[in-house]
Short mmCIF file of C-alpha atoms and ligand atoms in Angstrom, two decimals:
data_model
loop_
_atom_site.label_atom_id
_atom_site.label_comp_id
_atom_site.label_asym_id
_atom_site.label_seq_id
_atom_site.Cartn_x
_atom_site.Cartn_y
_atom_site.Cartn_z
CA MET A 95 -11.24 19.57 0.10
CA SER A 96 -8.17 18.95 1.94
CA ASP A 97 -4.30 19.37 1.03
CA VAL A 98 -3.55 16.88 3.60
CA ILE A 99 -3.93 13.03 1.83
CA LEU A 100 -3.43 11.03 4.88
CA ARG A 101 -3.22 11.97 8.54
CA LEU A 102 -2.28 9.67 11.53
CA GLU A 103 -2.77 11.35 15.06
CA GLY A 104 -1.54 9.53 18.08
CA ILE A 105 -1.71 5.97 16.67
CA GLU A 106 -1.24 2.97 19.07
CA LYS A 107 -1.25 -0.61 18.92
CA THR A 108 -0.31 -3.58 21.12
CA TYR A 109 -1.28 -6.95 20.02
CA PHE A 110 -2.03 -9.38 23.29
CA LYS A 111 -2.71 -6.53 25.42
CA GLY A 112 -2.73 -7.15 29.21
CA LEU A 113 -1.54 -10.50 28.17
CA PRO A 114 1.95 -12.69 28.58
CA GLY A 115 4.10 -12.02 25.45
CA GLU A 116 2.31 -8.62 24.83
CA VAL A 117 3.76 -6.89 21.98
CA GLN A 118 3.68 -2.72 22.03
CA VAL A 119 4.17 -1.97 18.30
CA LEU A 120 2.99 1.54 18.28
CA ARG A 121 3.11 4.08 20.74
CA GLY A 122 1.69 7.44 19.32
CA ALA A 123 2.80 7.53 15.57
CA ASP A 124 1.99 10.70 13.68
CA LEU A 125 1.93 11.04 10.11
CA THR A 126 0.64 13.57 7.66
CA VAL A 127 1.21 13.09 3.69
CA ARG A 128 0.06 15.20 1.03
CA PRO A 129 -1.10 15.33 -2.48
CA GLY A 130 2.16 14.03 -4.88
CA GLU A 131 4.43 13.13 -1.80
CA ILE A 132 6.33 9.89 -2.00
CA VAL A 133 7.57 8.94 1.75
CA ALA A 134 9.88 6.16 2.33
CA LEU A 135 9.21 3.95 5.51
CA VAL A 136 12.32 2.45 6.85
CA ALA A 137 12.48 0.22 10.05
CA PRO A 138 13.97 -2.76 11.30
CA SER A 139 11.95 -6.30 10.52
CA GLY A 140 9.52 -6.57 13.45
CA ALA A 141 9.22 -2.70 14.15
CA GLY A 142 5.45 -2.25 12.72
CA LYS A 143 5.97 -0.99 9.16
CA SER A 144 2.77 -3.43 8.30
CA THR A 145 1.10 -2.99 11.40
CA LEU A 146 1.52 1.17 10.57
CA LEU A 147 0.45 0.65 6.52
CA HIS A 148 -2.28 -1.61 7.53
CA ILE A 149 -4.16 1.13 9.84
CA ALA A 150 -3.31 3.49 7.19
CA GLY A 151 -4.92 1.81 4.88
CA LEU A 152 -8.42 0.55 6.98
CA LEU A 153 -7.24 -2.70 6.56
CA ASP A 154 -6.92 -2.72 10.93
CA THR A 155 -7.70 -0.34 13.51
CA PRO A 156 -5.75 1.18 16.24
CA ASP A 157 -6.38 1.12 19.91
CA ALA A 158 -6.12 4.60 20.34
CA GLY A 159 -5.42 7.86 17.81
CA ARG A 160 -6.98 8.77 14.66
CA VAL A 161 -6.59 7.94 10.75
CA ALA A 162 -7.81 11.00 8.49
CA ILE A 163 -8.18 10.28 4.65
CA SER A 164 -8.30 13.65 2.63
CA GLY A 165 -9.46 15.56 5.69
CA THR A 166 -12.37 12.73 6.50
CA ASP A 167 -12.22 11.22 10.29
CA MET A 168 -12.16 7.23 9.78
CA THR A 169 -12.95 6.42 13.59
CA GLY A 170 -16.03 5.34 14.03
CA LEU A 171 -17.32 4.95 10.51
CA SER A 172 -19.28 1.76 9.93
CA ASP A 173 -17.28 -0.98 8.16
CA ARG A 174 -19.48 -0.60 5.04
CA ARG A 175 -18.34 3.52 4.71
CA ARG A 176 -14.80 2.22 5.63
CA THR A 177 -14.69 -0.52 3.27
CA ALA A 178 -16.13 2.12 0.56
CA VAL A 179 -13.47 4.60 0.99
CA ARG A 180 -10.68 2.27 1.11
CA CYS A 181 -12.06 0.99 -2.32
CA ALA A 182 -12.31 4.06 -3.99
CA ASP A 183 -8.91 6.08 -2.55
CA VAL A 184 -6.85 3.74 -1.30
CA GLY A 185 -4.26 1.22 -3.16
CA PHE A 186 -2.57 -1.32 -1.44
CA VAL A 187 0.57 -3.59 -2.46
CA TYR A 188 0.70 -6.04 -0.37
CA GLN A 189 4.32 -7.62 1.63
CA PHE A 190 3.72 -10.60 -0.26
CA HIS A 191 1.44 -9.67 -3.62
CA HIS A 192 -1.88 -11.73 -2.63
CA LEU A 193 -3.23 -11.92 -6.37
CA LEU A 194 -5.84 -14.38 -6.56
CA PRO A 195 -4.52 -17.27 -7.41
CA GLU A 196 -7.49 -18.52 -10.00
CA PHE A 197 -7.77 -15.29 -11.78
CA SER A 198 -5.73 -14.20 -14.48
CA ALA A 199 -3.76 -11.06 -14.11
CA LEU A 200 -5.83 -8.98 -16.10
CA GLU A 201 -8.97 -10.16 -13.89
CA ASN A 202 -7.31 -9.27 -10.71
CA ILE A 203 -6.93 -5.85 -11.73
CA VAL A 204 -10.60 -5.43 -13.14
CA LEU A 205 -12.13 -7.13 -10.49
CA PRO A 206 -11.62 -3.71 -8.25
CA GLN A 207 -12.90 -1.45 -10.55
CA LEU A 208 -16.05 -3.66 -10.97
CA ALA A 209 -16.42 -3.86 -7.22
CA ASN A 210 -16.15 0.36 -7.52
CA GLY A 211 -18.69 0.65 -10.04
CA THR A 212 -16.75 0.85 -13.23
CA PRO A 213 -17.87 -0.87 -15.88
CA GLY A 214 -16.57 -3.88 -17.38
CA LYS A 215 -15.37 -2.66 -20.87
CA THR A 216 -13.97 0.32 -19.19
CA ALA A 217 -12.29 -1.67 -16.62
CA GLU A 218 -10.51 -3.94 -18.62
CA GLN A 219 -9.13 -1.17 -21.10
CA ARG A 220 -7.79 0.46 -18.13
CA ALA A 221 -5.98 -2.59 -16.95
CA MET A 222 -4.51 -3.06 -20.01
CA THR A 223 -3.22 0.63 -20.06
CA LEU A 224 -1.74 0.13 -16.32
CA MET A 225 0.17 -3.22 -17.86
CA ASP A 226 1.40 -1.78 -20.47
CA SER A 227 2.93 1.23 -18.48
CA VAL A 228 4.74 -1.33 -16.47
CA ALA A 229 5.52 -3.54 -19.45
CA VAL A 230 3.12 -6.74 -18.09
CA SER A 231 0.45 -6.61 -20.80
CA ASP A 232 2.17 -9.77 -22.27
CA ARG A 233 1.28 -11.78 -19.52
CA ALA A 234 -2.61 -10.42 -19.46
CA HIS A 235 -4.33 -13.81 -19.74
CA HIS A 236 -2.06 -15.76 -17.31
CA ARG A 237 -2.67 -16.44 -13.58
CA PRO A 238 -0.32 -15.10 -11.21
CA ALA A 239 1.58 -18.43 -10.53
CA GLU A 240 2.63 -18.29 -14.12
CA LEU A 241 4.68 -15.18 -13.75
CA SER A 242 8.12 -14.32 -12.17
CA GLY A 243 7.97 -12.66 -8.81
CA GLY A 244 8.66 -9.07 -10.41
CA GLN A 245 5.97 -9.58 -12.88
CA GLN A 246 3.20 -10.78 -10.10
CA GLN A 247 4.77 -7.38 -8.00
CA ARG A 248 3.96 -5.13 -11.14
CA VAL A 249 0.64 -6.76 -11.51
CA ALA A 250 -0.12 -5.89 -7.94
CA PHE A 251 0.66 -2.60 -8.64
CA CYS A 252 -1.67 -2.21 -10.87
CA ARG A 253 -4.21 -3.80 -9.46
CA ALA A 254 -3.49 -1.49 -6.44
CA MET A 255 -3.51 1.99 -8.97
CA ALA A 256 -6.91 0.07 -10.65
CA ASN A 257 -9.31 2.60 -8.72
CA ASN A 258 -6.79 5.75 -9.54
CA PRO A 259 -6.56 6.00 -5.99
CA LYS A 260 -5.49 9.25 -3.89
CA LEU A 261 -3.34 7.13 -1.49
CA LEU A 262 -0.95 4.54 -2.79
CA LEU A 263 0.37 2.39 0.50
CA ALA A 264 3.38 -0.62 -0.39
CA ASP A 265 4.71 -3.15 1.74
CA GLU A 266 8.18 -3.46 0.75
CA PRO A 267 6.85 -4.32 -2.56
CA THR A 268 10.28 -5.15 -4.28
CA GLY A 269 11.56 -7.07 -0.93
CA ASN A 270 11.53 -10.18 -2.48
CA LEU A 271 13.00 -9.41 -6.00
CA ASP A 272 16.75 -9.17 -6.85
CA SER A 273 18.16 -5.80 -6.71
CA ALA A 274 18.29 -5.68 -10.74
CA THR A 275 14.26 -6.49 -10.86
CA SER A 276 13.68 -4.26 -8.00
CA ASP A 277 15.23 -1.38 -8.97
CA GLN A 278 13.19 -1.49 -12.48
CA VAL A 279 10.25 -2.31 -10.40
CA PHE A 280 10.50 0.47 -8.09
CA GLY A 281 11.24 2.71 -11.59
CA ALA A 282 7.96 1.95 -12.88
CA LEU A 283 6.04 2.12 -9.69
CA ILE A 284 7.58 5.94 -8.89
CA ALA A 285 7.16 6.87 -12.39
CA LEU A 286 3.48 5.72 -12.17
CA VAL A 287 2.69 7.83 -9.28
CA ARG A 288 4.87 10.72 -10.42
CA ALA A 289 2.37 10.90 -13.28
CA THR A 290 -0.75 10.88 -11.29
CA GLY A 291 0.32 13.04 -8.43
CA MET A 292 -1.14 10.82 -5.84
CA ALA A 293 0.51 10.58 -2.46
CA ALA A 294 2.37 7.35 -1.66
CA VAL A 295 4.02 5.66 1.42
CA ILE A 296 6.47 3.02 0.70
CA ALA A 297 7.97 0.30 3.03
CA THR A 298 11.55 -0.44 1.93
CA HIS A 299 14.61 -1.94 3.78
CA ASN A 300 16.49 -0.62 0.59
CA LEU A 301 17.92 2.91 1.77
CA ASP A 302 18.80 3.76 -1.89
CA LEU A 303 15.29 3.46 -2.88
CA ALA A 304 14.15 5.45 0.09
CA ALA A 305 17.00 8.14 -1.00
CA ARG A 306 14.99 8.11 -4.41
CA MET A 307 11.58 9.24 -2.70
CA ASP A 308 10.68 12.79 -1.11
CA ARG A 309 11.34 11.90 2.20
CA THR A 310 12.32 9.20 4.90
CA LEU A 311 10.30 8.27 7.83
CA ARG A 312 12.13 5.62 10.32
CA LEU A 313 9.67 3.81 12.85
CA ASP A 314 11.82 3.61 15.76
CA GLN A 315 10.33 2.72 19.17
CA GLY A 316 7.06 2.88 18.15
CA LEU A 317 6.94 6.55 16.52
CA LEU A 318 7.57 7.94 13.53
CA ARG A 319 10.85 10.24 13.01
CA ALA A 320 12.16 12.30 10.06
CA GLU A 321 15.51 11.04 8.91
N1 ATP B 883 -1.52 -10.01 14.39
C1 ATP B 883 -0.72 -10.11 14.77
N2 ATP B 883 -0.56 -10.68 16.52
C2 ATP B 883 0.50 -10.36 17.08
N3 ATP B 883 1.74 -10.04 16.97
C3 ATP B 883 1.77 -9.54 15.63
C4 ATP B 883 0.61 -9.79 14.54
N4 ATP B 883 0.96 -8.55 13.83
C5 ATP B 883 2.20 -8.48 14.34
N5 ATP B 883 2.76 -9.04 15.25
C6 ATP B 883 4.04 -8.29 15.91
O1 ATP B 883 4.08 -7.06 15.48
C7 ATP B 883 5.62 -6.49 15.54
C8 ATP B 883 5.39 -5.72 14.19
O2 ATP B 883 5.08 -6.54 13.04
P1 ATP B 883 5.40 -6.01 11.82
O3 ATP B 883 4.45 -7.10 10.80
O4 ATP B 883 4.39 -4.60 11.78
O5 ATP B 883 6.56 -5.59 11.42
P2 ATP B 883 7.06 -5.13 10.10
O6 ATP B 883 8.41 -3.68 10.78
O7 ATP B 883 6.34 -5.02 9.09
O8 ATP B 883 8.49 -6.33 9.80
P3 ATP B 883 8.97 -6.84 8.44
O9 ATP B 883 9.90 -5.87 8.03
O10 ATP B 883 9.49 -8.04 9.04
O11 ATP B 883 7.87 -7.23 7.71
C9 ATP B 883 6.09 -7.88 15.41
O12 ATP B 883 6.99 -8.29 16.68
C10 ATP B 883 5.37 -8.98 15.01
O13 ATP B 883 5.53 -10.21 15.80
MG1 MG B 884 6.49 -6.01 6.96
#
């Protein structure tokens, strides 16, 4: 067992390496997140927040550096093992919710549980409980296009929480919402995360929201610095 949920060490990432228009995004970023911690990630647009979260969430690989989840080094693991860890241990809320449009809200939360081996009935019950906790269960049988932006984002949280991950990564989860809805969605998110004791890294442009987290890290010149 490890008391560190996520460790990033010396993460480097450059797009179009060696080509004209090369973009050096991460230049040796380090991060340690422990159970129960909620960390805000702030930086201007284009600084590399999504890039960093995708690497931490095993959706992308760094050019150099190490990613460890619960003490297990992910470098050099097979795609199959990485996918299994991602599915079981990491919940990801995308910048744009990325719900599957042809499935209902409920099905969007049930599917990752089935992929993780949870029986259908149990998965449905858990999905309904999660939706209840963020007040969207009345929209369970509607497709994403029939939900408001705030409801879609709350369903996306429920999907990220579906397998009870150790680590929640959320990429500007309230970026597209008005401030009242953003406050409400964020409040629901924080309550859920606090109740489970999981660790979370949440990218946001909103410094008031960042102030409600345990600490804030700023991504600056490809490095992470404490605020
Ligand atoms: N797949 C890609 N190919 C080439 N360049 C990319 C790619 N993804 C991101 N970039 C570039 O890398 C930099 C960091 O992008 P990233 O999306 O991580 O920023 P961000 O901090 O999340 O911005 P925002 O706040 O606008 O979401 C930007 O300059 C972007 O144009
Ligand atoms: Mg982004």
